[in-house]
């Protein structure tokens, strides 16, 4: 049986222990709250990256140079004239980032992957290198007597631009443009995440590839939906 003196010694130690436990629990709760408040959120970071991309409007992901060679013949007054035009030009392959919506960016928390469905590649109107155009003609008499040369030039220039645009549809160049677009979009989303210390995979794809992503797309969630849910939870806890 403990003496009154031993109880007097035990009571302060017990009270001190209880107070210490309460302080530890309070510190842990406070630390957890602070950690959650400063912990980088991949969805919020992805949303900020999306906004930055949309502000760029159009992004040139690839460009290629082509040469169009066209010939036009004109028959008039029993005479004929022919003119050949060699037209160099550059074609840009672009992404219209204004078409990239929050519904096109989804987060899959199961494997920390951000899925981005990019808009289709758009081919800009060819930029003709006017100073490098070369022409060859045959039919001096008709050109000297009529406006045949101007007519031939106008027709050839139109055909030349159309030919440049046609060459730009080359499957090899389209494939290179798409791969360049993937790298650009991945980079724009990955860099802010890496800077925040978030390890996440970025999977960017085009609408024509969506069937390959059907299952993952169904399981992932739009970042807009995730952000709305987070805001609702914060409102309930405050």
Coordinates of N, CA and C in Angstrom, one line a residue:
X1 N 0.9 -1.2 0.0 CA 0.0 0.0 0.0 C 0.9 1.2 0.0
X2 N 0.6 2.2 -0.9 CA 1.5 3.3 -1.1 C 1.2 4.3 0.0
X3 N 2.3 5.0 0.4 CA 2.2 6.0 1.5 C 1.7 7.3 0.9
X4 N 1.2 8.2 1.8 CA 0.7 9.5 1.3 C 1.8 10.3 0.6
X5 N 3.1 10.1 1.1 CA 4.2 10.9 0.5 C 4.5 10.4 -0.9
X6 N 4.4 9.0 -1.1 CA 4.6 8.5 -2.5 C 3.6 9.0 -3.5
X7 N 2.3 9.1 -2.9 CA 1.2 9.5 -3.8 C 1.4 11.0 -4.2
X8 N 1.9 11.8 -3.3 CA 2.2 13.2 -3.6 C 3.3 13.3 -4.6
X9 N 4.2 12.4 -4.7 CA 5.3 12.4 -5.7 C 4.7 12.0 -7.1
X10 N 3.8 11.0 -7.0 CA 3.3 10.4 -8.3 C 2.4 11.3 -9.0
X11 N 1.5 12.0 -8.3 CA 0.5 12.8 -8.9 C 1.1 13.9 -9.8
X12 N 2.1 14.7 -9.4 CA 2.7 15.7 -10.3 C 3.3 15.0 -11.6
X13 N 4.0 13.8 -11.4 CA 4.5 13.2 -12.6 C 3.4 12.8 -13.6
X14 N 2.3 12.2 -13.0 CA 1.2 11.8 -13.9 C 0.6 13.0 -14.6
X15 N 0.4 14.1 -13.9 CA -0.1 15.3 -14.5 C 0.8 15.8 -15.6
X16 N 2.1 15.8 -15.3 CA 3.1 16.3 -16.3 C 3.0 15.4 -17.6
X17 N 2.9 14.1 -17.3 CA 2.8 13.2 -18.5 C 1.6 13.4 -19.3
X18 N 0.4 13.7 -18.7 CA -0.8 14.0 -19.4 C -0.6 15.2 -20.2
X19 N -0.1 16.2 -19.6 CA 0.1 17.5 -20.3 C 1.0 17.4 -21.5
X20 N 2.1 16.6 -21.3 CA 3.1 16.3 -22.4 C 2.4 15.6 -23.5
X21 N 1.6 14.6 -23.2 CA 0.9 13.9 -24.3 C -0.1 14.9 -25.1
X22 N -0.8 15.7 -24.3 CA -1.7 16.7 -25.0 C -0.9 17.6 -25.8
X23 N 0.3 18.1 -25.4 CA 1.1 19.0 -26.2 C 1.6 18.3 -27.5
X24 N 2.0 17.0 -27.3 CA 2.5 16.3 -28.5 C 1.4 16.1 -29.5
X25 N 0.1 15.8 -29.0 CA -1.0 15.6 -29.9 C -1.3 16.9 -30.6
X26 N -1.3 18.0 -29.8 CA -1.6 19.3 -30.4 C -0.6 19.7 -31.5
X27 N 0.7 19.4 -31.2 CA 1.7 19.7 -32.1 C 1.6 18.9 -33.4
X28 N 1.2 17.7 -33.2 CA 1.1 16.8 -34.4 C -0.1 17.3 -35.3
X29 N -1.2 17.6 -34.7 CA -2.3 18.1 -35.4 C -2.0 19.4 -36.2
X30 N -1.2 20.3 -35.5 CA -0.8 21.6 -36.1 C 0.1 21.3 -37.2
X31 N 1.1 20.4 -37.0 CA 2.0 20.1 -38.1 C 1.3 19.5 -39.3
X32 N 0.4 18.6 -39.0 CA -0.4 18.0 -40.1 C -1.2 19.0 -40.9
X33 N -1.7 20.0 -40.2 CA -2.5 21.0 -40.9 C -1.6 21.9 -41.8
X34 N -0.4 22.3 -41.2 CA 0.5 23.1 -42.0 C 1.1 22.3 -43.1
X35 N 1.4 21.1 -42.9 CA 2.0 20.3 -44.0 C 0.9 20.2 -45.2
X36 N -0.3 20.0 -44.8 CA -1.4 19.9 -45.9 C -1.5 21.2 -46.6
X37 N -1.4 22.3 -45.9 CA -1.6 23.6 -46.5 C -0.5 23.9 -47.5
X38 N 0.8 23.5 -47.2 CA 1.9 23.8 -48.1 C 2.3 22.7 -49.0
X39 N 1.7 21.5 -48.8 CA 2.0 20.4 -49.7 C 1.6 20.7 -51.1
X40 N 2.5 20.5 -52.1 CA 2.2 20.8 -53.5 C 1.1 19.9 -54.0
X41 N 0.1 20.5 -54.6 CA -1.1 19.8 -55.2 C -0.9 19.7 -56.7
X42 N -0.7 18.4 -57.2 CA -0.5 18.3 -58.7 C -1.6 18.8 -59.5
X43 N -2.9 18.7 -59.0 CA -4.0 19.2 -59.8 C -4.0 20.7 -59.9
X44 N -3.7 21.4 -58.8 CA -3.7 22.8 -58.8 C -2.6 23.3 -59.7
X45 N -1.4 22.6 -59.7 CA -0.3 23.0 -60.5 C -0.6 22.8 -62.0
X46 N -1.3 21.6 -62.3 CA -1.7 21.3 -63.7 C -2.7 22.4 -64.2
X47 N -3.6 22.8 -63.3 CA -4.6 23.8 -63.7 C -3.9 25.2 -64.1
X48 N -2.9 25.5 -63.3 CA -2.1 26.8 -63.5 C -1.3 26.6 -64.9
X49 N -0.8 25.4 -65.1 CA -0.1 25.2 -66.4 C -1.0 25.3 -67.6
X50 N -2.2 24.8 -67.4 CA -3.2 24.8 -68.4 C -3.6 26.3 -68.8
X51 N -3.7 27.1 -67.7 CA -4.0 28.5 -68.0 C -2.9 29.2 -68.7
X52 N -1.7 28.9 -68.4 CA -0.5 29.5 -69.1 C -0.5 29.1 -70.5
X53 N -0.8 27.8 -70.8 CA -0.9 27.3 -72.2 C -2.0 28.0 -73.0
X54 N -3.1 28.2 -72.4 CA -4.2 28.8 -73.1 C -3.9 30.3 -73.4
X55 N -3.1 30.9 -72.6 CA -2.8 32.3 -72.8 C -1.8 32.5 -74.0
X56 N -1.1 31.4 -74.3 CA -0.2 31.4 -75.5 C -1.0 31.4 -76.8
X57 N -2.3 31.1 -76.8 CA -3.2 31.0 -77.9 C -2.7 30.0 -78.9
X58 N -1.8 30.3 -79.8 CA -1.4 29.4 -80.8 C 0.1 29.1 -80.6
X59 N 0.4 27.8 -80.7 CA 1.8 27.3 -80.4 C 2.3 26.6 -81.7
X60 N 3.4 27.2 -82.2 CA 4.1 26.5 -83.4 C 4.9 25.4 -82.9
X61 N 4.6 24.2 -83.3 CA 5.3 23.0 -82.8 C 6.3 22.5 -83.8
X62 N 6.2 22.9 -85.0 CA 7.1 22.4 -86.1 C 6.9 23.2 -87.3
X63 N 8.0 23.3 -88.1 CA 7.9 24.0 -89.4 C 8.8 23.3 -90.4
X64 N 8.4 23.4 -91.6 CA 9.2 22.7 -92.7 C 9.2 23.6 -94.0
X65 N 10.3 23.4 -94.7 CA 10.4 24.2 -96.0 C 10.1 23.2 -97.2
X66 N 9.4 23.8 -98.2 CA 9.1 23.0 -99.4 C 9.4 23.9 -100.6
X67 N 9.4 23.2 -101.7 CA 9.6 23.8 -103.0 C 8.5 23.4 -104.0
X68 N 7.7 24.3 -104.5 CA 6.6 24.0 -105.4 C 7.1 24.4 -106.8
X69 N 7.0 23.4 -107.8 CA 7.3 23.7 -109.2 C 6.0 23.5 -110.0
X70 N 5.5 24.6 -110.6 CA 4.2 24.5 -111.4 C 4.4 25.2 -112.7
X71 N 3.7 24.7 -113.7 CA 3.7 25.2 -115.1 C 2.3 25.4 -115.6
X72 N 2.1 26.5 -116.3 CA 0.8 26.9 -116.8 C 1.0 27.3 -118.3
X73 N 0.1 26.8 -119.2 CA 0.1 27.1 -120.6 C -1.1 27.9 -120.9
X74 N -0.9 29.0 -121.7 CA -2.1 29.8 -122.2 C -2.1 29.9 -123.7
X75 N -3.3 29.6 -124.3 CA -3.4 29.6 -125.8 C -4.4 30.8 -126.1
X76 N -3.9 31.6 -127.0 CA -4.7 32.8 -127.4 C -4.2 33.3 -128.7
X77 N -5.2 33.8 -129.5 CA -4.8 34.3 -130.9 C -4.0 33.4 -131.7
X78 N -4.2 32.1 -131.5 CA -3.5 31.1 -132.3 C -2.1 30.9 -131.8
X79 N -1.7 31.6 -130.8 CA -0.4 31.5 -130.2 C -0.5 30.9 -128.8
X80 N 0.6 30.4 -128.3 CA 0.7 29.8 -127.0 C 1.8 30.4 -126.2
X81 N 1.6 30.4 -124.9 CA 2.7 30.9 -124.0 C 2.7 30.0 -122.8
X82 N 3.9 29.7 -122.3 CA 4.0 28.8 -121.1 C 5.0 29.4 -120.2
X83 N 4.6 29.2 -118.9 CA 5.5 29.8 -117.9 C 5.6 28.8 -116.7
X84 N 6.8 28.6 -116.2 CA 7.1 27.7 -115.1 C 7.6 28.5 -113.9
X85 N 7.0 28.2 -112.8 CA 7.4 28.9 -111.5 C 7.9 28.0 -110.5
X86 N 9.0 28.3 -109.9 CA 9.6 27.5 -108.7 C 9.4 28.4 -107.5
X87 N 8.6 27.9 -106.6 CA 8.2 28.8 -105.4 C 8.6 28.1 -104.1
X88 N 9.7 28.6 -103.4 CA 10.0 28.1 -102.1 C 9.1 28.6 -101.0
X89 N 8.8 27.9 -100.0 CA 8.0 28.4 -98.9 C 8.1 27.6 -97.6
X90 N 7.7 28.1 -96.6 CA 7.7 27.5 -95.3 C 6.3 27.3 -94.7
X91 N 6.1 26.2 -94.1 CA 4.8 25.9 -93.5 C 4.9 25.6 -92.1
X92 N 4.1 26.2 -91.2 CA 4.1 26.0 -89.8 C 3.0 25.1 -89.4
X93 N 3.3 24.2 -88.5 CA 2.3 23.3 -87.9 C 2.0 23.8 -86.5
X94 N 0.8 24.0 -86.2 CA 0.4 24.7 -84.9 C -0.6 23.9 -84.1
X95 N -0.6 24.2 -82.8 CA -1.7 23.8 -81.9 C -2.5 25.1 -81.5
X96 N -3.8 25.0 -81.6 CA -4.7 26.1 -81.2 C -5.0 25.8 -79.7
X97 N -4.2 26.4 -78.8 CA -4.3 26.1 -77.4 C -5.6 26.7 -76.8
X98 N -6.2 27.6 -77.5 CA -7.5 28.1 -77.0 C -8.5 26.9 -77.0
X99 N -8.3 25.9 -77.7 CA -9.2 24.8 -77.8 C -8.9 23.7 -76.7
X100 N -7.9 23.9 -76.0 CA -7.5 23.0 -74.9 C -8.3 23.4 -73.6
X101 N -9.2 22.6 -73.2 CA -10.1 22.9 -72.1 C -9.7 22.1 -70.9
X102 N -10.3 22.5 -69.7 CA -10.0 21.8 -68.5 C -10.6 20.4 -68.6
X103 N -11.6 20.2 -69.4 CA -12.2 18.8 -69.5 C -11.2 17.9 -70.3
X104 N -10.3 18.5 -71.0 CA -9.3 17.7 -71.8 C -8.1 17.3 -71.0
X105 N -8.0 17.8 -69.7 CA -6.9 17.5 -68.8 C -7.4 16.7 -67.6
X106 N -6.9 15.5 -67.5 CA -7.5 14.6 -66.4 C -6.4 14.0 -65.6
X107 N -6.7 13.9 -64.3 CA -5.7 13.3 -63.3 C -6.2 12.0 -62.8
X108 N -5.2 11.0 -62.9 CA -5.5 9.7 -62.4 C -4.6 9.5 -61.2
X109 N -5.2 9.5 -60.0 CA -4.5 9.4 -58.7 C -3.9 8.0 -58.5
X110 N -4.5 7.0 -59.2 CA -4.0 5.6 -59.0 C -2.6 5.5 -59.4
X111 N -2.1 6.1 -60.5 CA -0.8 6.0 -60.9 C -0.1 7.3 -61.1
X112 N -0.7 8.4 -60.5 CA -0.1 9.7 -60.6 C 0.2 10.1 -62.0
X113 N -0.8 10.0 -62.9 CA -0.6 10.4 -64.3 C -1.6 11.4 -64.7
X114 N -1.1 12.4 -65.4 CA -1.9 13.5 -66.0 C -2.1 13.2 -67.5
X115 N -3.4 13.0 -67.9 CA -3.7 12.7 -69.3 C -4.2 14.0 -69.9
X116 N -3.6 14.3 -71.1 CA -3.9 15.6 -71.8 C -4.3 15.2 -73.2
X117 N -5.6 15.5 -73.6 CA -6.0 15.3 -74.9 C -5.8 16.6 -75.7
X118 N -4.8 16.6 -76.6 CA -4.5 17.9 -77.3 C -5.4 18.1 -78.5
X119 N -5.6 19.3 -78.9 CA -6.4 19.6 -80.1 C -5.6 19.1 -81.3
X120 N -6.2 18.8 -82.4 CA -5.6 18.3 -83.6 C -4.6 19.4 -84.2
X121 N -3.5 18.9 -84.8 CA -2.6 19.8 -85.4 C -3.2 20.6 -86.6
X122 N -2.9 21.8 -86.6 CA -3.4 22.7 -87.7 C -2.3 23.2 -88.6
X123 N -2.4 23.1 -89.9 CA -1.4 23.6 -90.8 C -1.7 25.0 -91.3
X124 N -0.8 25.9 -91.0 CA -1.0 27.3 -91.3 C -0.8 27.5 -92.9
X125 N -1.3 28.6 -93.3 CA -1.1 28.9 -94.8 C 0.4 29.1 -95.0
X126 N 0.9 28.5 -96.2 CA 2.3 28.6 -96.5 C 2.8 30.1 -96.6
X127 N 4.0 30.3 -96.0 CA 4.7 31.6 -96.2 C 5.6 31.5 -97.3
X128 N 5.3 32.2 -98.4 CA 6.1 32.1 -99.6 C 7.3 33.0 -99.5
X129 N 8.5 32.5 -99.9 CA 9.7 33.3 -100.0 C 9.8 34.0 -101.3
X130 N 9.1 35.1 -101.4 CA 9.0 35.8 -102.7 C 10.3 36.1 -103.3
X131 N 11.3 36.5 -102.5 CA 12.6 36.9 -103.1 C 13.3 35.7 -103.7
X132 N 12.9 34.5 -103.4 CA 13.6 33.3 -104.0 C 12.8 32.7 -105.1
X133 N 11.7 33.3 -105.5 CA 10.9 32.7 -106.6 C 11.7 32.8 -107.9
X134 N 11.6 31.7 -108.7 CA 12.3 31.7 -110.0 C 11.2 31.4 -111.1
X135 N 11.3 32.0 -112.2 CA 10.4 31.8 -113.3 C 11.1 31.5 -114.6
X136 N 10.5 30.7 -115.5 CA 11.0 30.4 -116.8 C 9.8 30.5 -117.8
X137 N 10.0 31.2 -118.9 CA 8.9 31.3 -119.8 C 9.2 30.9 -121.2
X138 N 8.2 30.6 -122.0 CA 8.3 30.2 -123.4 C 7.1 30.7 -124.1
X139 N 7.2 31.7 -125.0 CA 6.1 32.3 -125.7 C 6.2 33.8 -125.7
X140 N 7.3 34.3 -126.1 CA 7.6 35.7 -126.1 C 6.6 36.5 -126.9
X141 N 6.2 36.1 -128.1 CA 5.3 36.9 -128.9 C 4.0 37.1 -128.3
X142 N 3.4 36.1 -127.7 CA 2.0 36.3 -127.1 C 2.2 37.1 -125.8
X143 N 3.3 37.0 -125.1 CA 3.5 37.8 -123.9 C 3.7 39.2 -124.3
X144 N 4.3 39.5 -125.4 CA 4.6 40.8 -125.8 C 3.4 41.5 -126.4
X145 N 2.4 40.8 -126.9 CA 1.2 41.4 -127.6 C 0.1 41.5 -126.6
X146 N 0.0 40.6 -125.6 CA -1.1 40.6 -124.6 C -0.6 40.6 -123.2
X147 N -1.6 40.5 -122.3 CA -1.3 40.4 -120.9 C -1.1 39.0 -120.4
X148 N -0.7 38.1 -121.3 CA -0.5 36.7 -121.0 C 0.4 36.4 -119.9
X149 N 1.5 37.2 -119.8 CA 2.5 37.0 -118.7 C 1.8 37.2 -117.3
X150 N 1.1 38.3 -117.2 CA 0.4 38.6 -115.9 C -0.6 37.5 -115.5
X151 N -1.3 37.0 -116.6 CA -2.3 35.9 -116.3 C -1.6 34.7 -115.9
X152 N -0.5 34.3 -116.6 CA 0.3 33.1 -116.2 C 0.9 33.2 -114.8
X153 N 1.4 34.4 -114.5 CA 2.0 34.6 -113.1 C 0.9 34.4 -112.0
X154 N -0.3 35.0 -112.2 CA -1.3 34.9 -111.2 C -1.7 33.4 -111.0
X155 N -1.9 32.7 -112.2 CA -2.3 31.3 -112.1 C -1.2 30.5 -111.4
X156 N 0.0 30.7 -111.8 CA 1.1 30.0 -111.2 C 1.3 30.2 -109.7
X157 N 1.1 31.5 -109.3 CA 1.2 31.8 -107.9 C 0.2 31.0 -107.0
X158 N -1.0 31.0 -107.6 CA -2.1 30.3 -106.9 C -1.8 28.8 -106.8
X159 N -1.4 28.3 -107.9 CA -1.1 26.9 -108.0 C 0.1 26.5 -107.1
X160 N 1.0 27.5 -107.0 CA 2.2 27.2 -106.2 C 1.9 27.1 -104.7
X161 N 1.0 28.1 -104.2 CA 0.6 28.0 -102.8 C -0.1 26.7 -102.5
X162 N -1.0 26.3 -103.5 CA -1.8 25.1 -103.3 C -0.8 23.9 -103.2
X163 N 0.2 23.9 -104.1 CA 1.2 22.8 -104.1 C 1.9 22.7 -102.8
X164 N 2.3 23.9 -102.2 CA 3.0 23.9 -101.0 C 2.2 23.3 -99.8
X165 N 0.9 23.7 -99.9 CA 0.0 23.2 -98.8 C -0.2 21.7 -99.0
X166 N -0.2 21.3 -100.2 CA -0.4 19.8 -100.5 C 0.8 19.1 -100.0
X167 N 2.0 19.6 -100.2 CA 3.2 18.9 -99.8 C 3.3 18.9 -98.2
X168 N 2.7 19.9 -97.6 CA 2.8 20.0 -96.1 C 1.9 18.9 -95.5
X169 N 1.1 18.2 -96.3 CA 0.2 17.1 -95.8 C 1.0 15.8 -95.8
X170 N 2.3 15.8 -96.1 CA 3.1 14.6 -96.2 C 3.0 13.9 -94.8
X171 N 2.7 12.6 -94.8 CA 2.5 11.8 -93.6 C 3.7 11.9 -92.7
X172 N 4.9 11.9 -93.3 CA 6.1 11.9 -92.5 C 6.2 13.2 -91.7
X173 N 5.9 14.4 -92.4 CA 6.0 15.7 -91.7 C 4.9 15.8 -90.6
X174 N 3.7 15.3 -90.9 CA 2.6 15.3 -90.0 C 3.0 14.5 -88.7
X175 N 3.7 13.4 -88.9 CA 4.1 12.6 -87.7 C 5.1 13.3 -86.9
X176 N 6.1 14.0 -87.6 CA 7.1 14.8 -86.9 C 6.5 15.9 -86.1
X177 N 5.5 16.6 -86.7 CA 4.8 17.7 -86.0 C 4.0 17.2 -84.8
X178 N 3.4 16.0 -84.9 CA 2.7 15.5 -83.8 C 3.6 15.1 -82.6
X179 N 4.7 14.5 -82.9 CA 5.7 14.2 -81.9 C 6.3 15.4 -81.2
X180 N 6.5 16.4 -82.0 CA 7.0 17.7 -81.5 C 5.9 18.3 -80.6
X181 N 4.7 18.2 -81.0 CA 3.6 18.8 -80.1 C 3.5 18.0 -78.8
X182 N 3.6 16.7 -78.8 CA 3.6 15.9 -77.6 C 4.7 16.4 -76.6
X183 N 5.9 16.5 -77.2 CA 7.0 17.0 -76.3 C 6.8 18.3 -75.7
X184 N 6.2 19.2 -76.5 CA 6.0 20.6 -76.1 C 5.0 20.6 -74.9
X185 N 3.9 19.9 -75.1 CA 2.8 19.9 -74.1 C 3.3 19.2 -72.9
X186 N 4.0 18.1 -73.0 CA 4.5 17.4 -71.8 C 5.4 18.3 -71.0
X187 N 6.3 19.0 -71.8 CA 7.3 19.9 -71.1 C 6.5 21.0 -70.3
X188 N 5.5 21.6 -70.9 CA 4.8 22.7 -70.3 C 4.1 22.2 -69.0
X189 N 3.7 21.0 -69.0 CA 3.0 20.5 -67.7 C 4.0 19.9 -66.7
X190 N 5.1 19.3 -67.3 CA 6.0 18.6 -66.4 C 6.9 19.6 -65.6
X191 N 7.4 20.6 -66.2 CA 8.4 21.5 -65.6 C 7.8 22.1 -64.3
X192 N 6.6 22.7 -64.2 CA 6.1 23.2 -63.0 C 5.9 22.1 -61.9
X193 N 5.5 20.9 -62.3 CA 5.4 19.8 -61.4 C 6.7 19.4 -60.8
X194 N 7.7 19.3 -61.6 CA 9.1 18.9 -61.2 C 9.6 20.0 -60.2
X195 N 9.4 21.3 -60.6 CA 9.8 22.4 -59.7 C 9.2 22.3 -58.3
X196 N 8.0 21.8 -58.3 CA 7.3 21.7 -57.0 C 7.6 20.4 -56.2
X197 N 8.5 19.6 -56.9 CA 8.8 18.3 -56.2 C 7.8 17.3 -56.4
X198 N 6.9 17.4 -57.4 CA 5.9 16.4 -57.6 C 6.3 15.5 -58.7
X199 N 6.3 14.2 -58.4 CA 6.6 13.2 -59.4 C 5.3 12.7 -60.0
X200 N 5.2 13.0 -61.3 CA 4.0 12.7 -62.0 C 4.3 12.4 -63.5
X201 N 3.5 11.5 -64.1 CA 3.7 11.2 -65.5 C 2.8 12.0 -66.3
X202 N 3.2 12.5 -67.5 CA 2.4 13.3 -68.4 C 2.2 12.5 -69.7
X203 N 0.9 12.2 -70.0 CA 0.6 11.4 -71.2 C -0.2 12.3 -72.1
X204 N 0.4 12.8 -73.2 CA -0.4 13.7 -74.1 C -0.7 12.9 -75.4
X205 N -1.9 13.1 -75.8 CA -2.3 12.3 -77.0 C -3.3 13.2 -77.8
X206 N -3.6 12.7 -79.1 CA -4.5 13.4 -80.0 C -5.9 12.8 -80.0
X207 N -6.9 13.5 -80.5 CA -8.3 12.9 -80.5 C -8.4 11.6 -81.3
X208 N -7.6 11.5 -82.4 CA -7.7 10.2 -83.1 C -7.1 9.0 -82.4
X209 N -6.4 9.3 -81.3 CA -5.8 8.2 -80.5 C -6.7 7.9 -79.3
X210 N -7.8 8.5 -79.1 CA -8.6 8.4 -77.9 C -9.0 7.0 -77.6
X211 N -9.3 6.2 -78.6 CA -9.8 4.8 -78.4 C -8.8 4.0 -77.6
X212 N -7.5 4.3 -77.7 CA -6.4 3.6 -77.0 C -6.4 4.0 -75.5
X213 N -7.1 5.1 -75.2 CA -7.1 5.6 -73.8 C -8.4 5.5 -73.1
X214 N -9.3 4.8 -73.8 CA -10.7 4.8 -73.3 C -10.8 4.4 -71.8
X215 N -10.2 3.3 -71.4 CA -10.3 2.8 -70.0 C -9.7 3.8 -69.1
X216 N -8.5 4.3 -69.4 CA -7.8 5.2 -68.5 C -8.6 6.5 -68.4
X217 N -9.1 6.9 -69.6 CA -9.9 8.2 -69.6 C -11.2 8.1 -68.8
X218 N -11.8 6.9 -68.8 CA -13.0 6.8 -68.0 C -12.7 6.8 -66.5
X219 N -11.5 6.3 -66.1 CA -11.2 6.2 -64.7 C -10.6 7.5 -64.1
X220 N -9.9 8.3 -65.0 CA -9.3 9.5 -64.6 C -10.4 10.6 -64.5
X221 N -10.1 11.7 -63.8 CA -11.1 12.7 -63.5 C -10.6 14.1 -64.1
X222 N -11.5 14.9 -64.6 CA -11.1 16.2 -65.1 C -10.6 17.0 -64.0
X223 N -9.5 17.8 -64.2 CA -8.9 18.6 -63.1 C -9.9 19.6 -62.6
X224 N -10.9 20.1 -63.4 CA -11.9 21.0 -63.0 C -12.8 20.4 -61.9
X225 N -13.1 19.1 -62.1 CA -13.9 18.4 -61.1 C -13.2 18.2 -59.8
X226 N -11.9 17.8 -59.9 CA -11.1 17.6 -58.7 C -11.0 18.9 -57.9
X227 N -10.7 20.0 -58.6 CA -10.5 21.2 -57.9 C -11.8 21.7 -57.2
X228 N -12.9 21.5 -57.9 CA -14.2 21.8 -57.3 C -14.5 21.0 -56.0
X229 N -14.1 19.7 -56.1 CA -14.3 18.9 -54.9 C -13.4 19.3 -53.7
X230 N -12.1 19.7 -54.1 CA -11.2 20.2 -53.1 C -11.7 21.5 -52.4
X231 N -12.2 22.4 -53.2 CA -12.7 23.6 -52.7 C -13.9 23.4 -51.7
X232 N -14.8 22.4 -52.1 CA -15.9 22.1 -51.3 C -15.5 21.5 -49.9
X233 N -14.5 20.7 -50.0 CA -14.0 20.1 -48.7 C -13.4 21.1 -47.8
X234 N -12.6 22.1 -48.4 CA -12.0 23.1 -47.6 C -13.1 24.0 -47.0
X235 N -14.2 24.2 -47.7 CA -15.3 25.0 -47.2 C -16.0 24.4 -46.0
X236 N -16.0 23.0 -46.1 CA -16.7 22.3 -45.0 C -15.8 22.2 -43.7
X237 N -14.5 22.3 -43.9 CA -13.6 22.2 -42.7 C -13.4 23.5 -42.1
X238 N -13.6 24.6 -42.8 CA -13.4 25.9 -42.2 C -14.5 26.4 -41.3

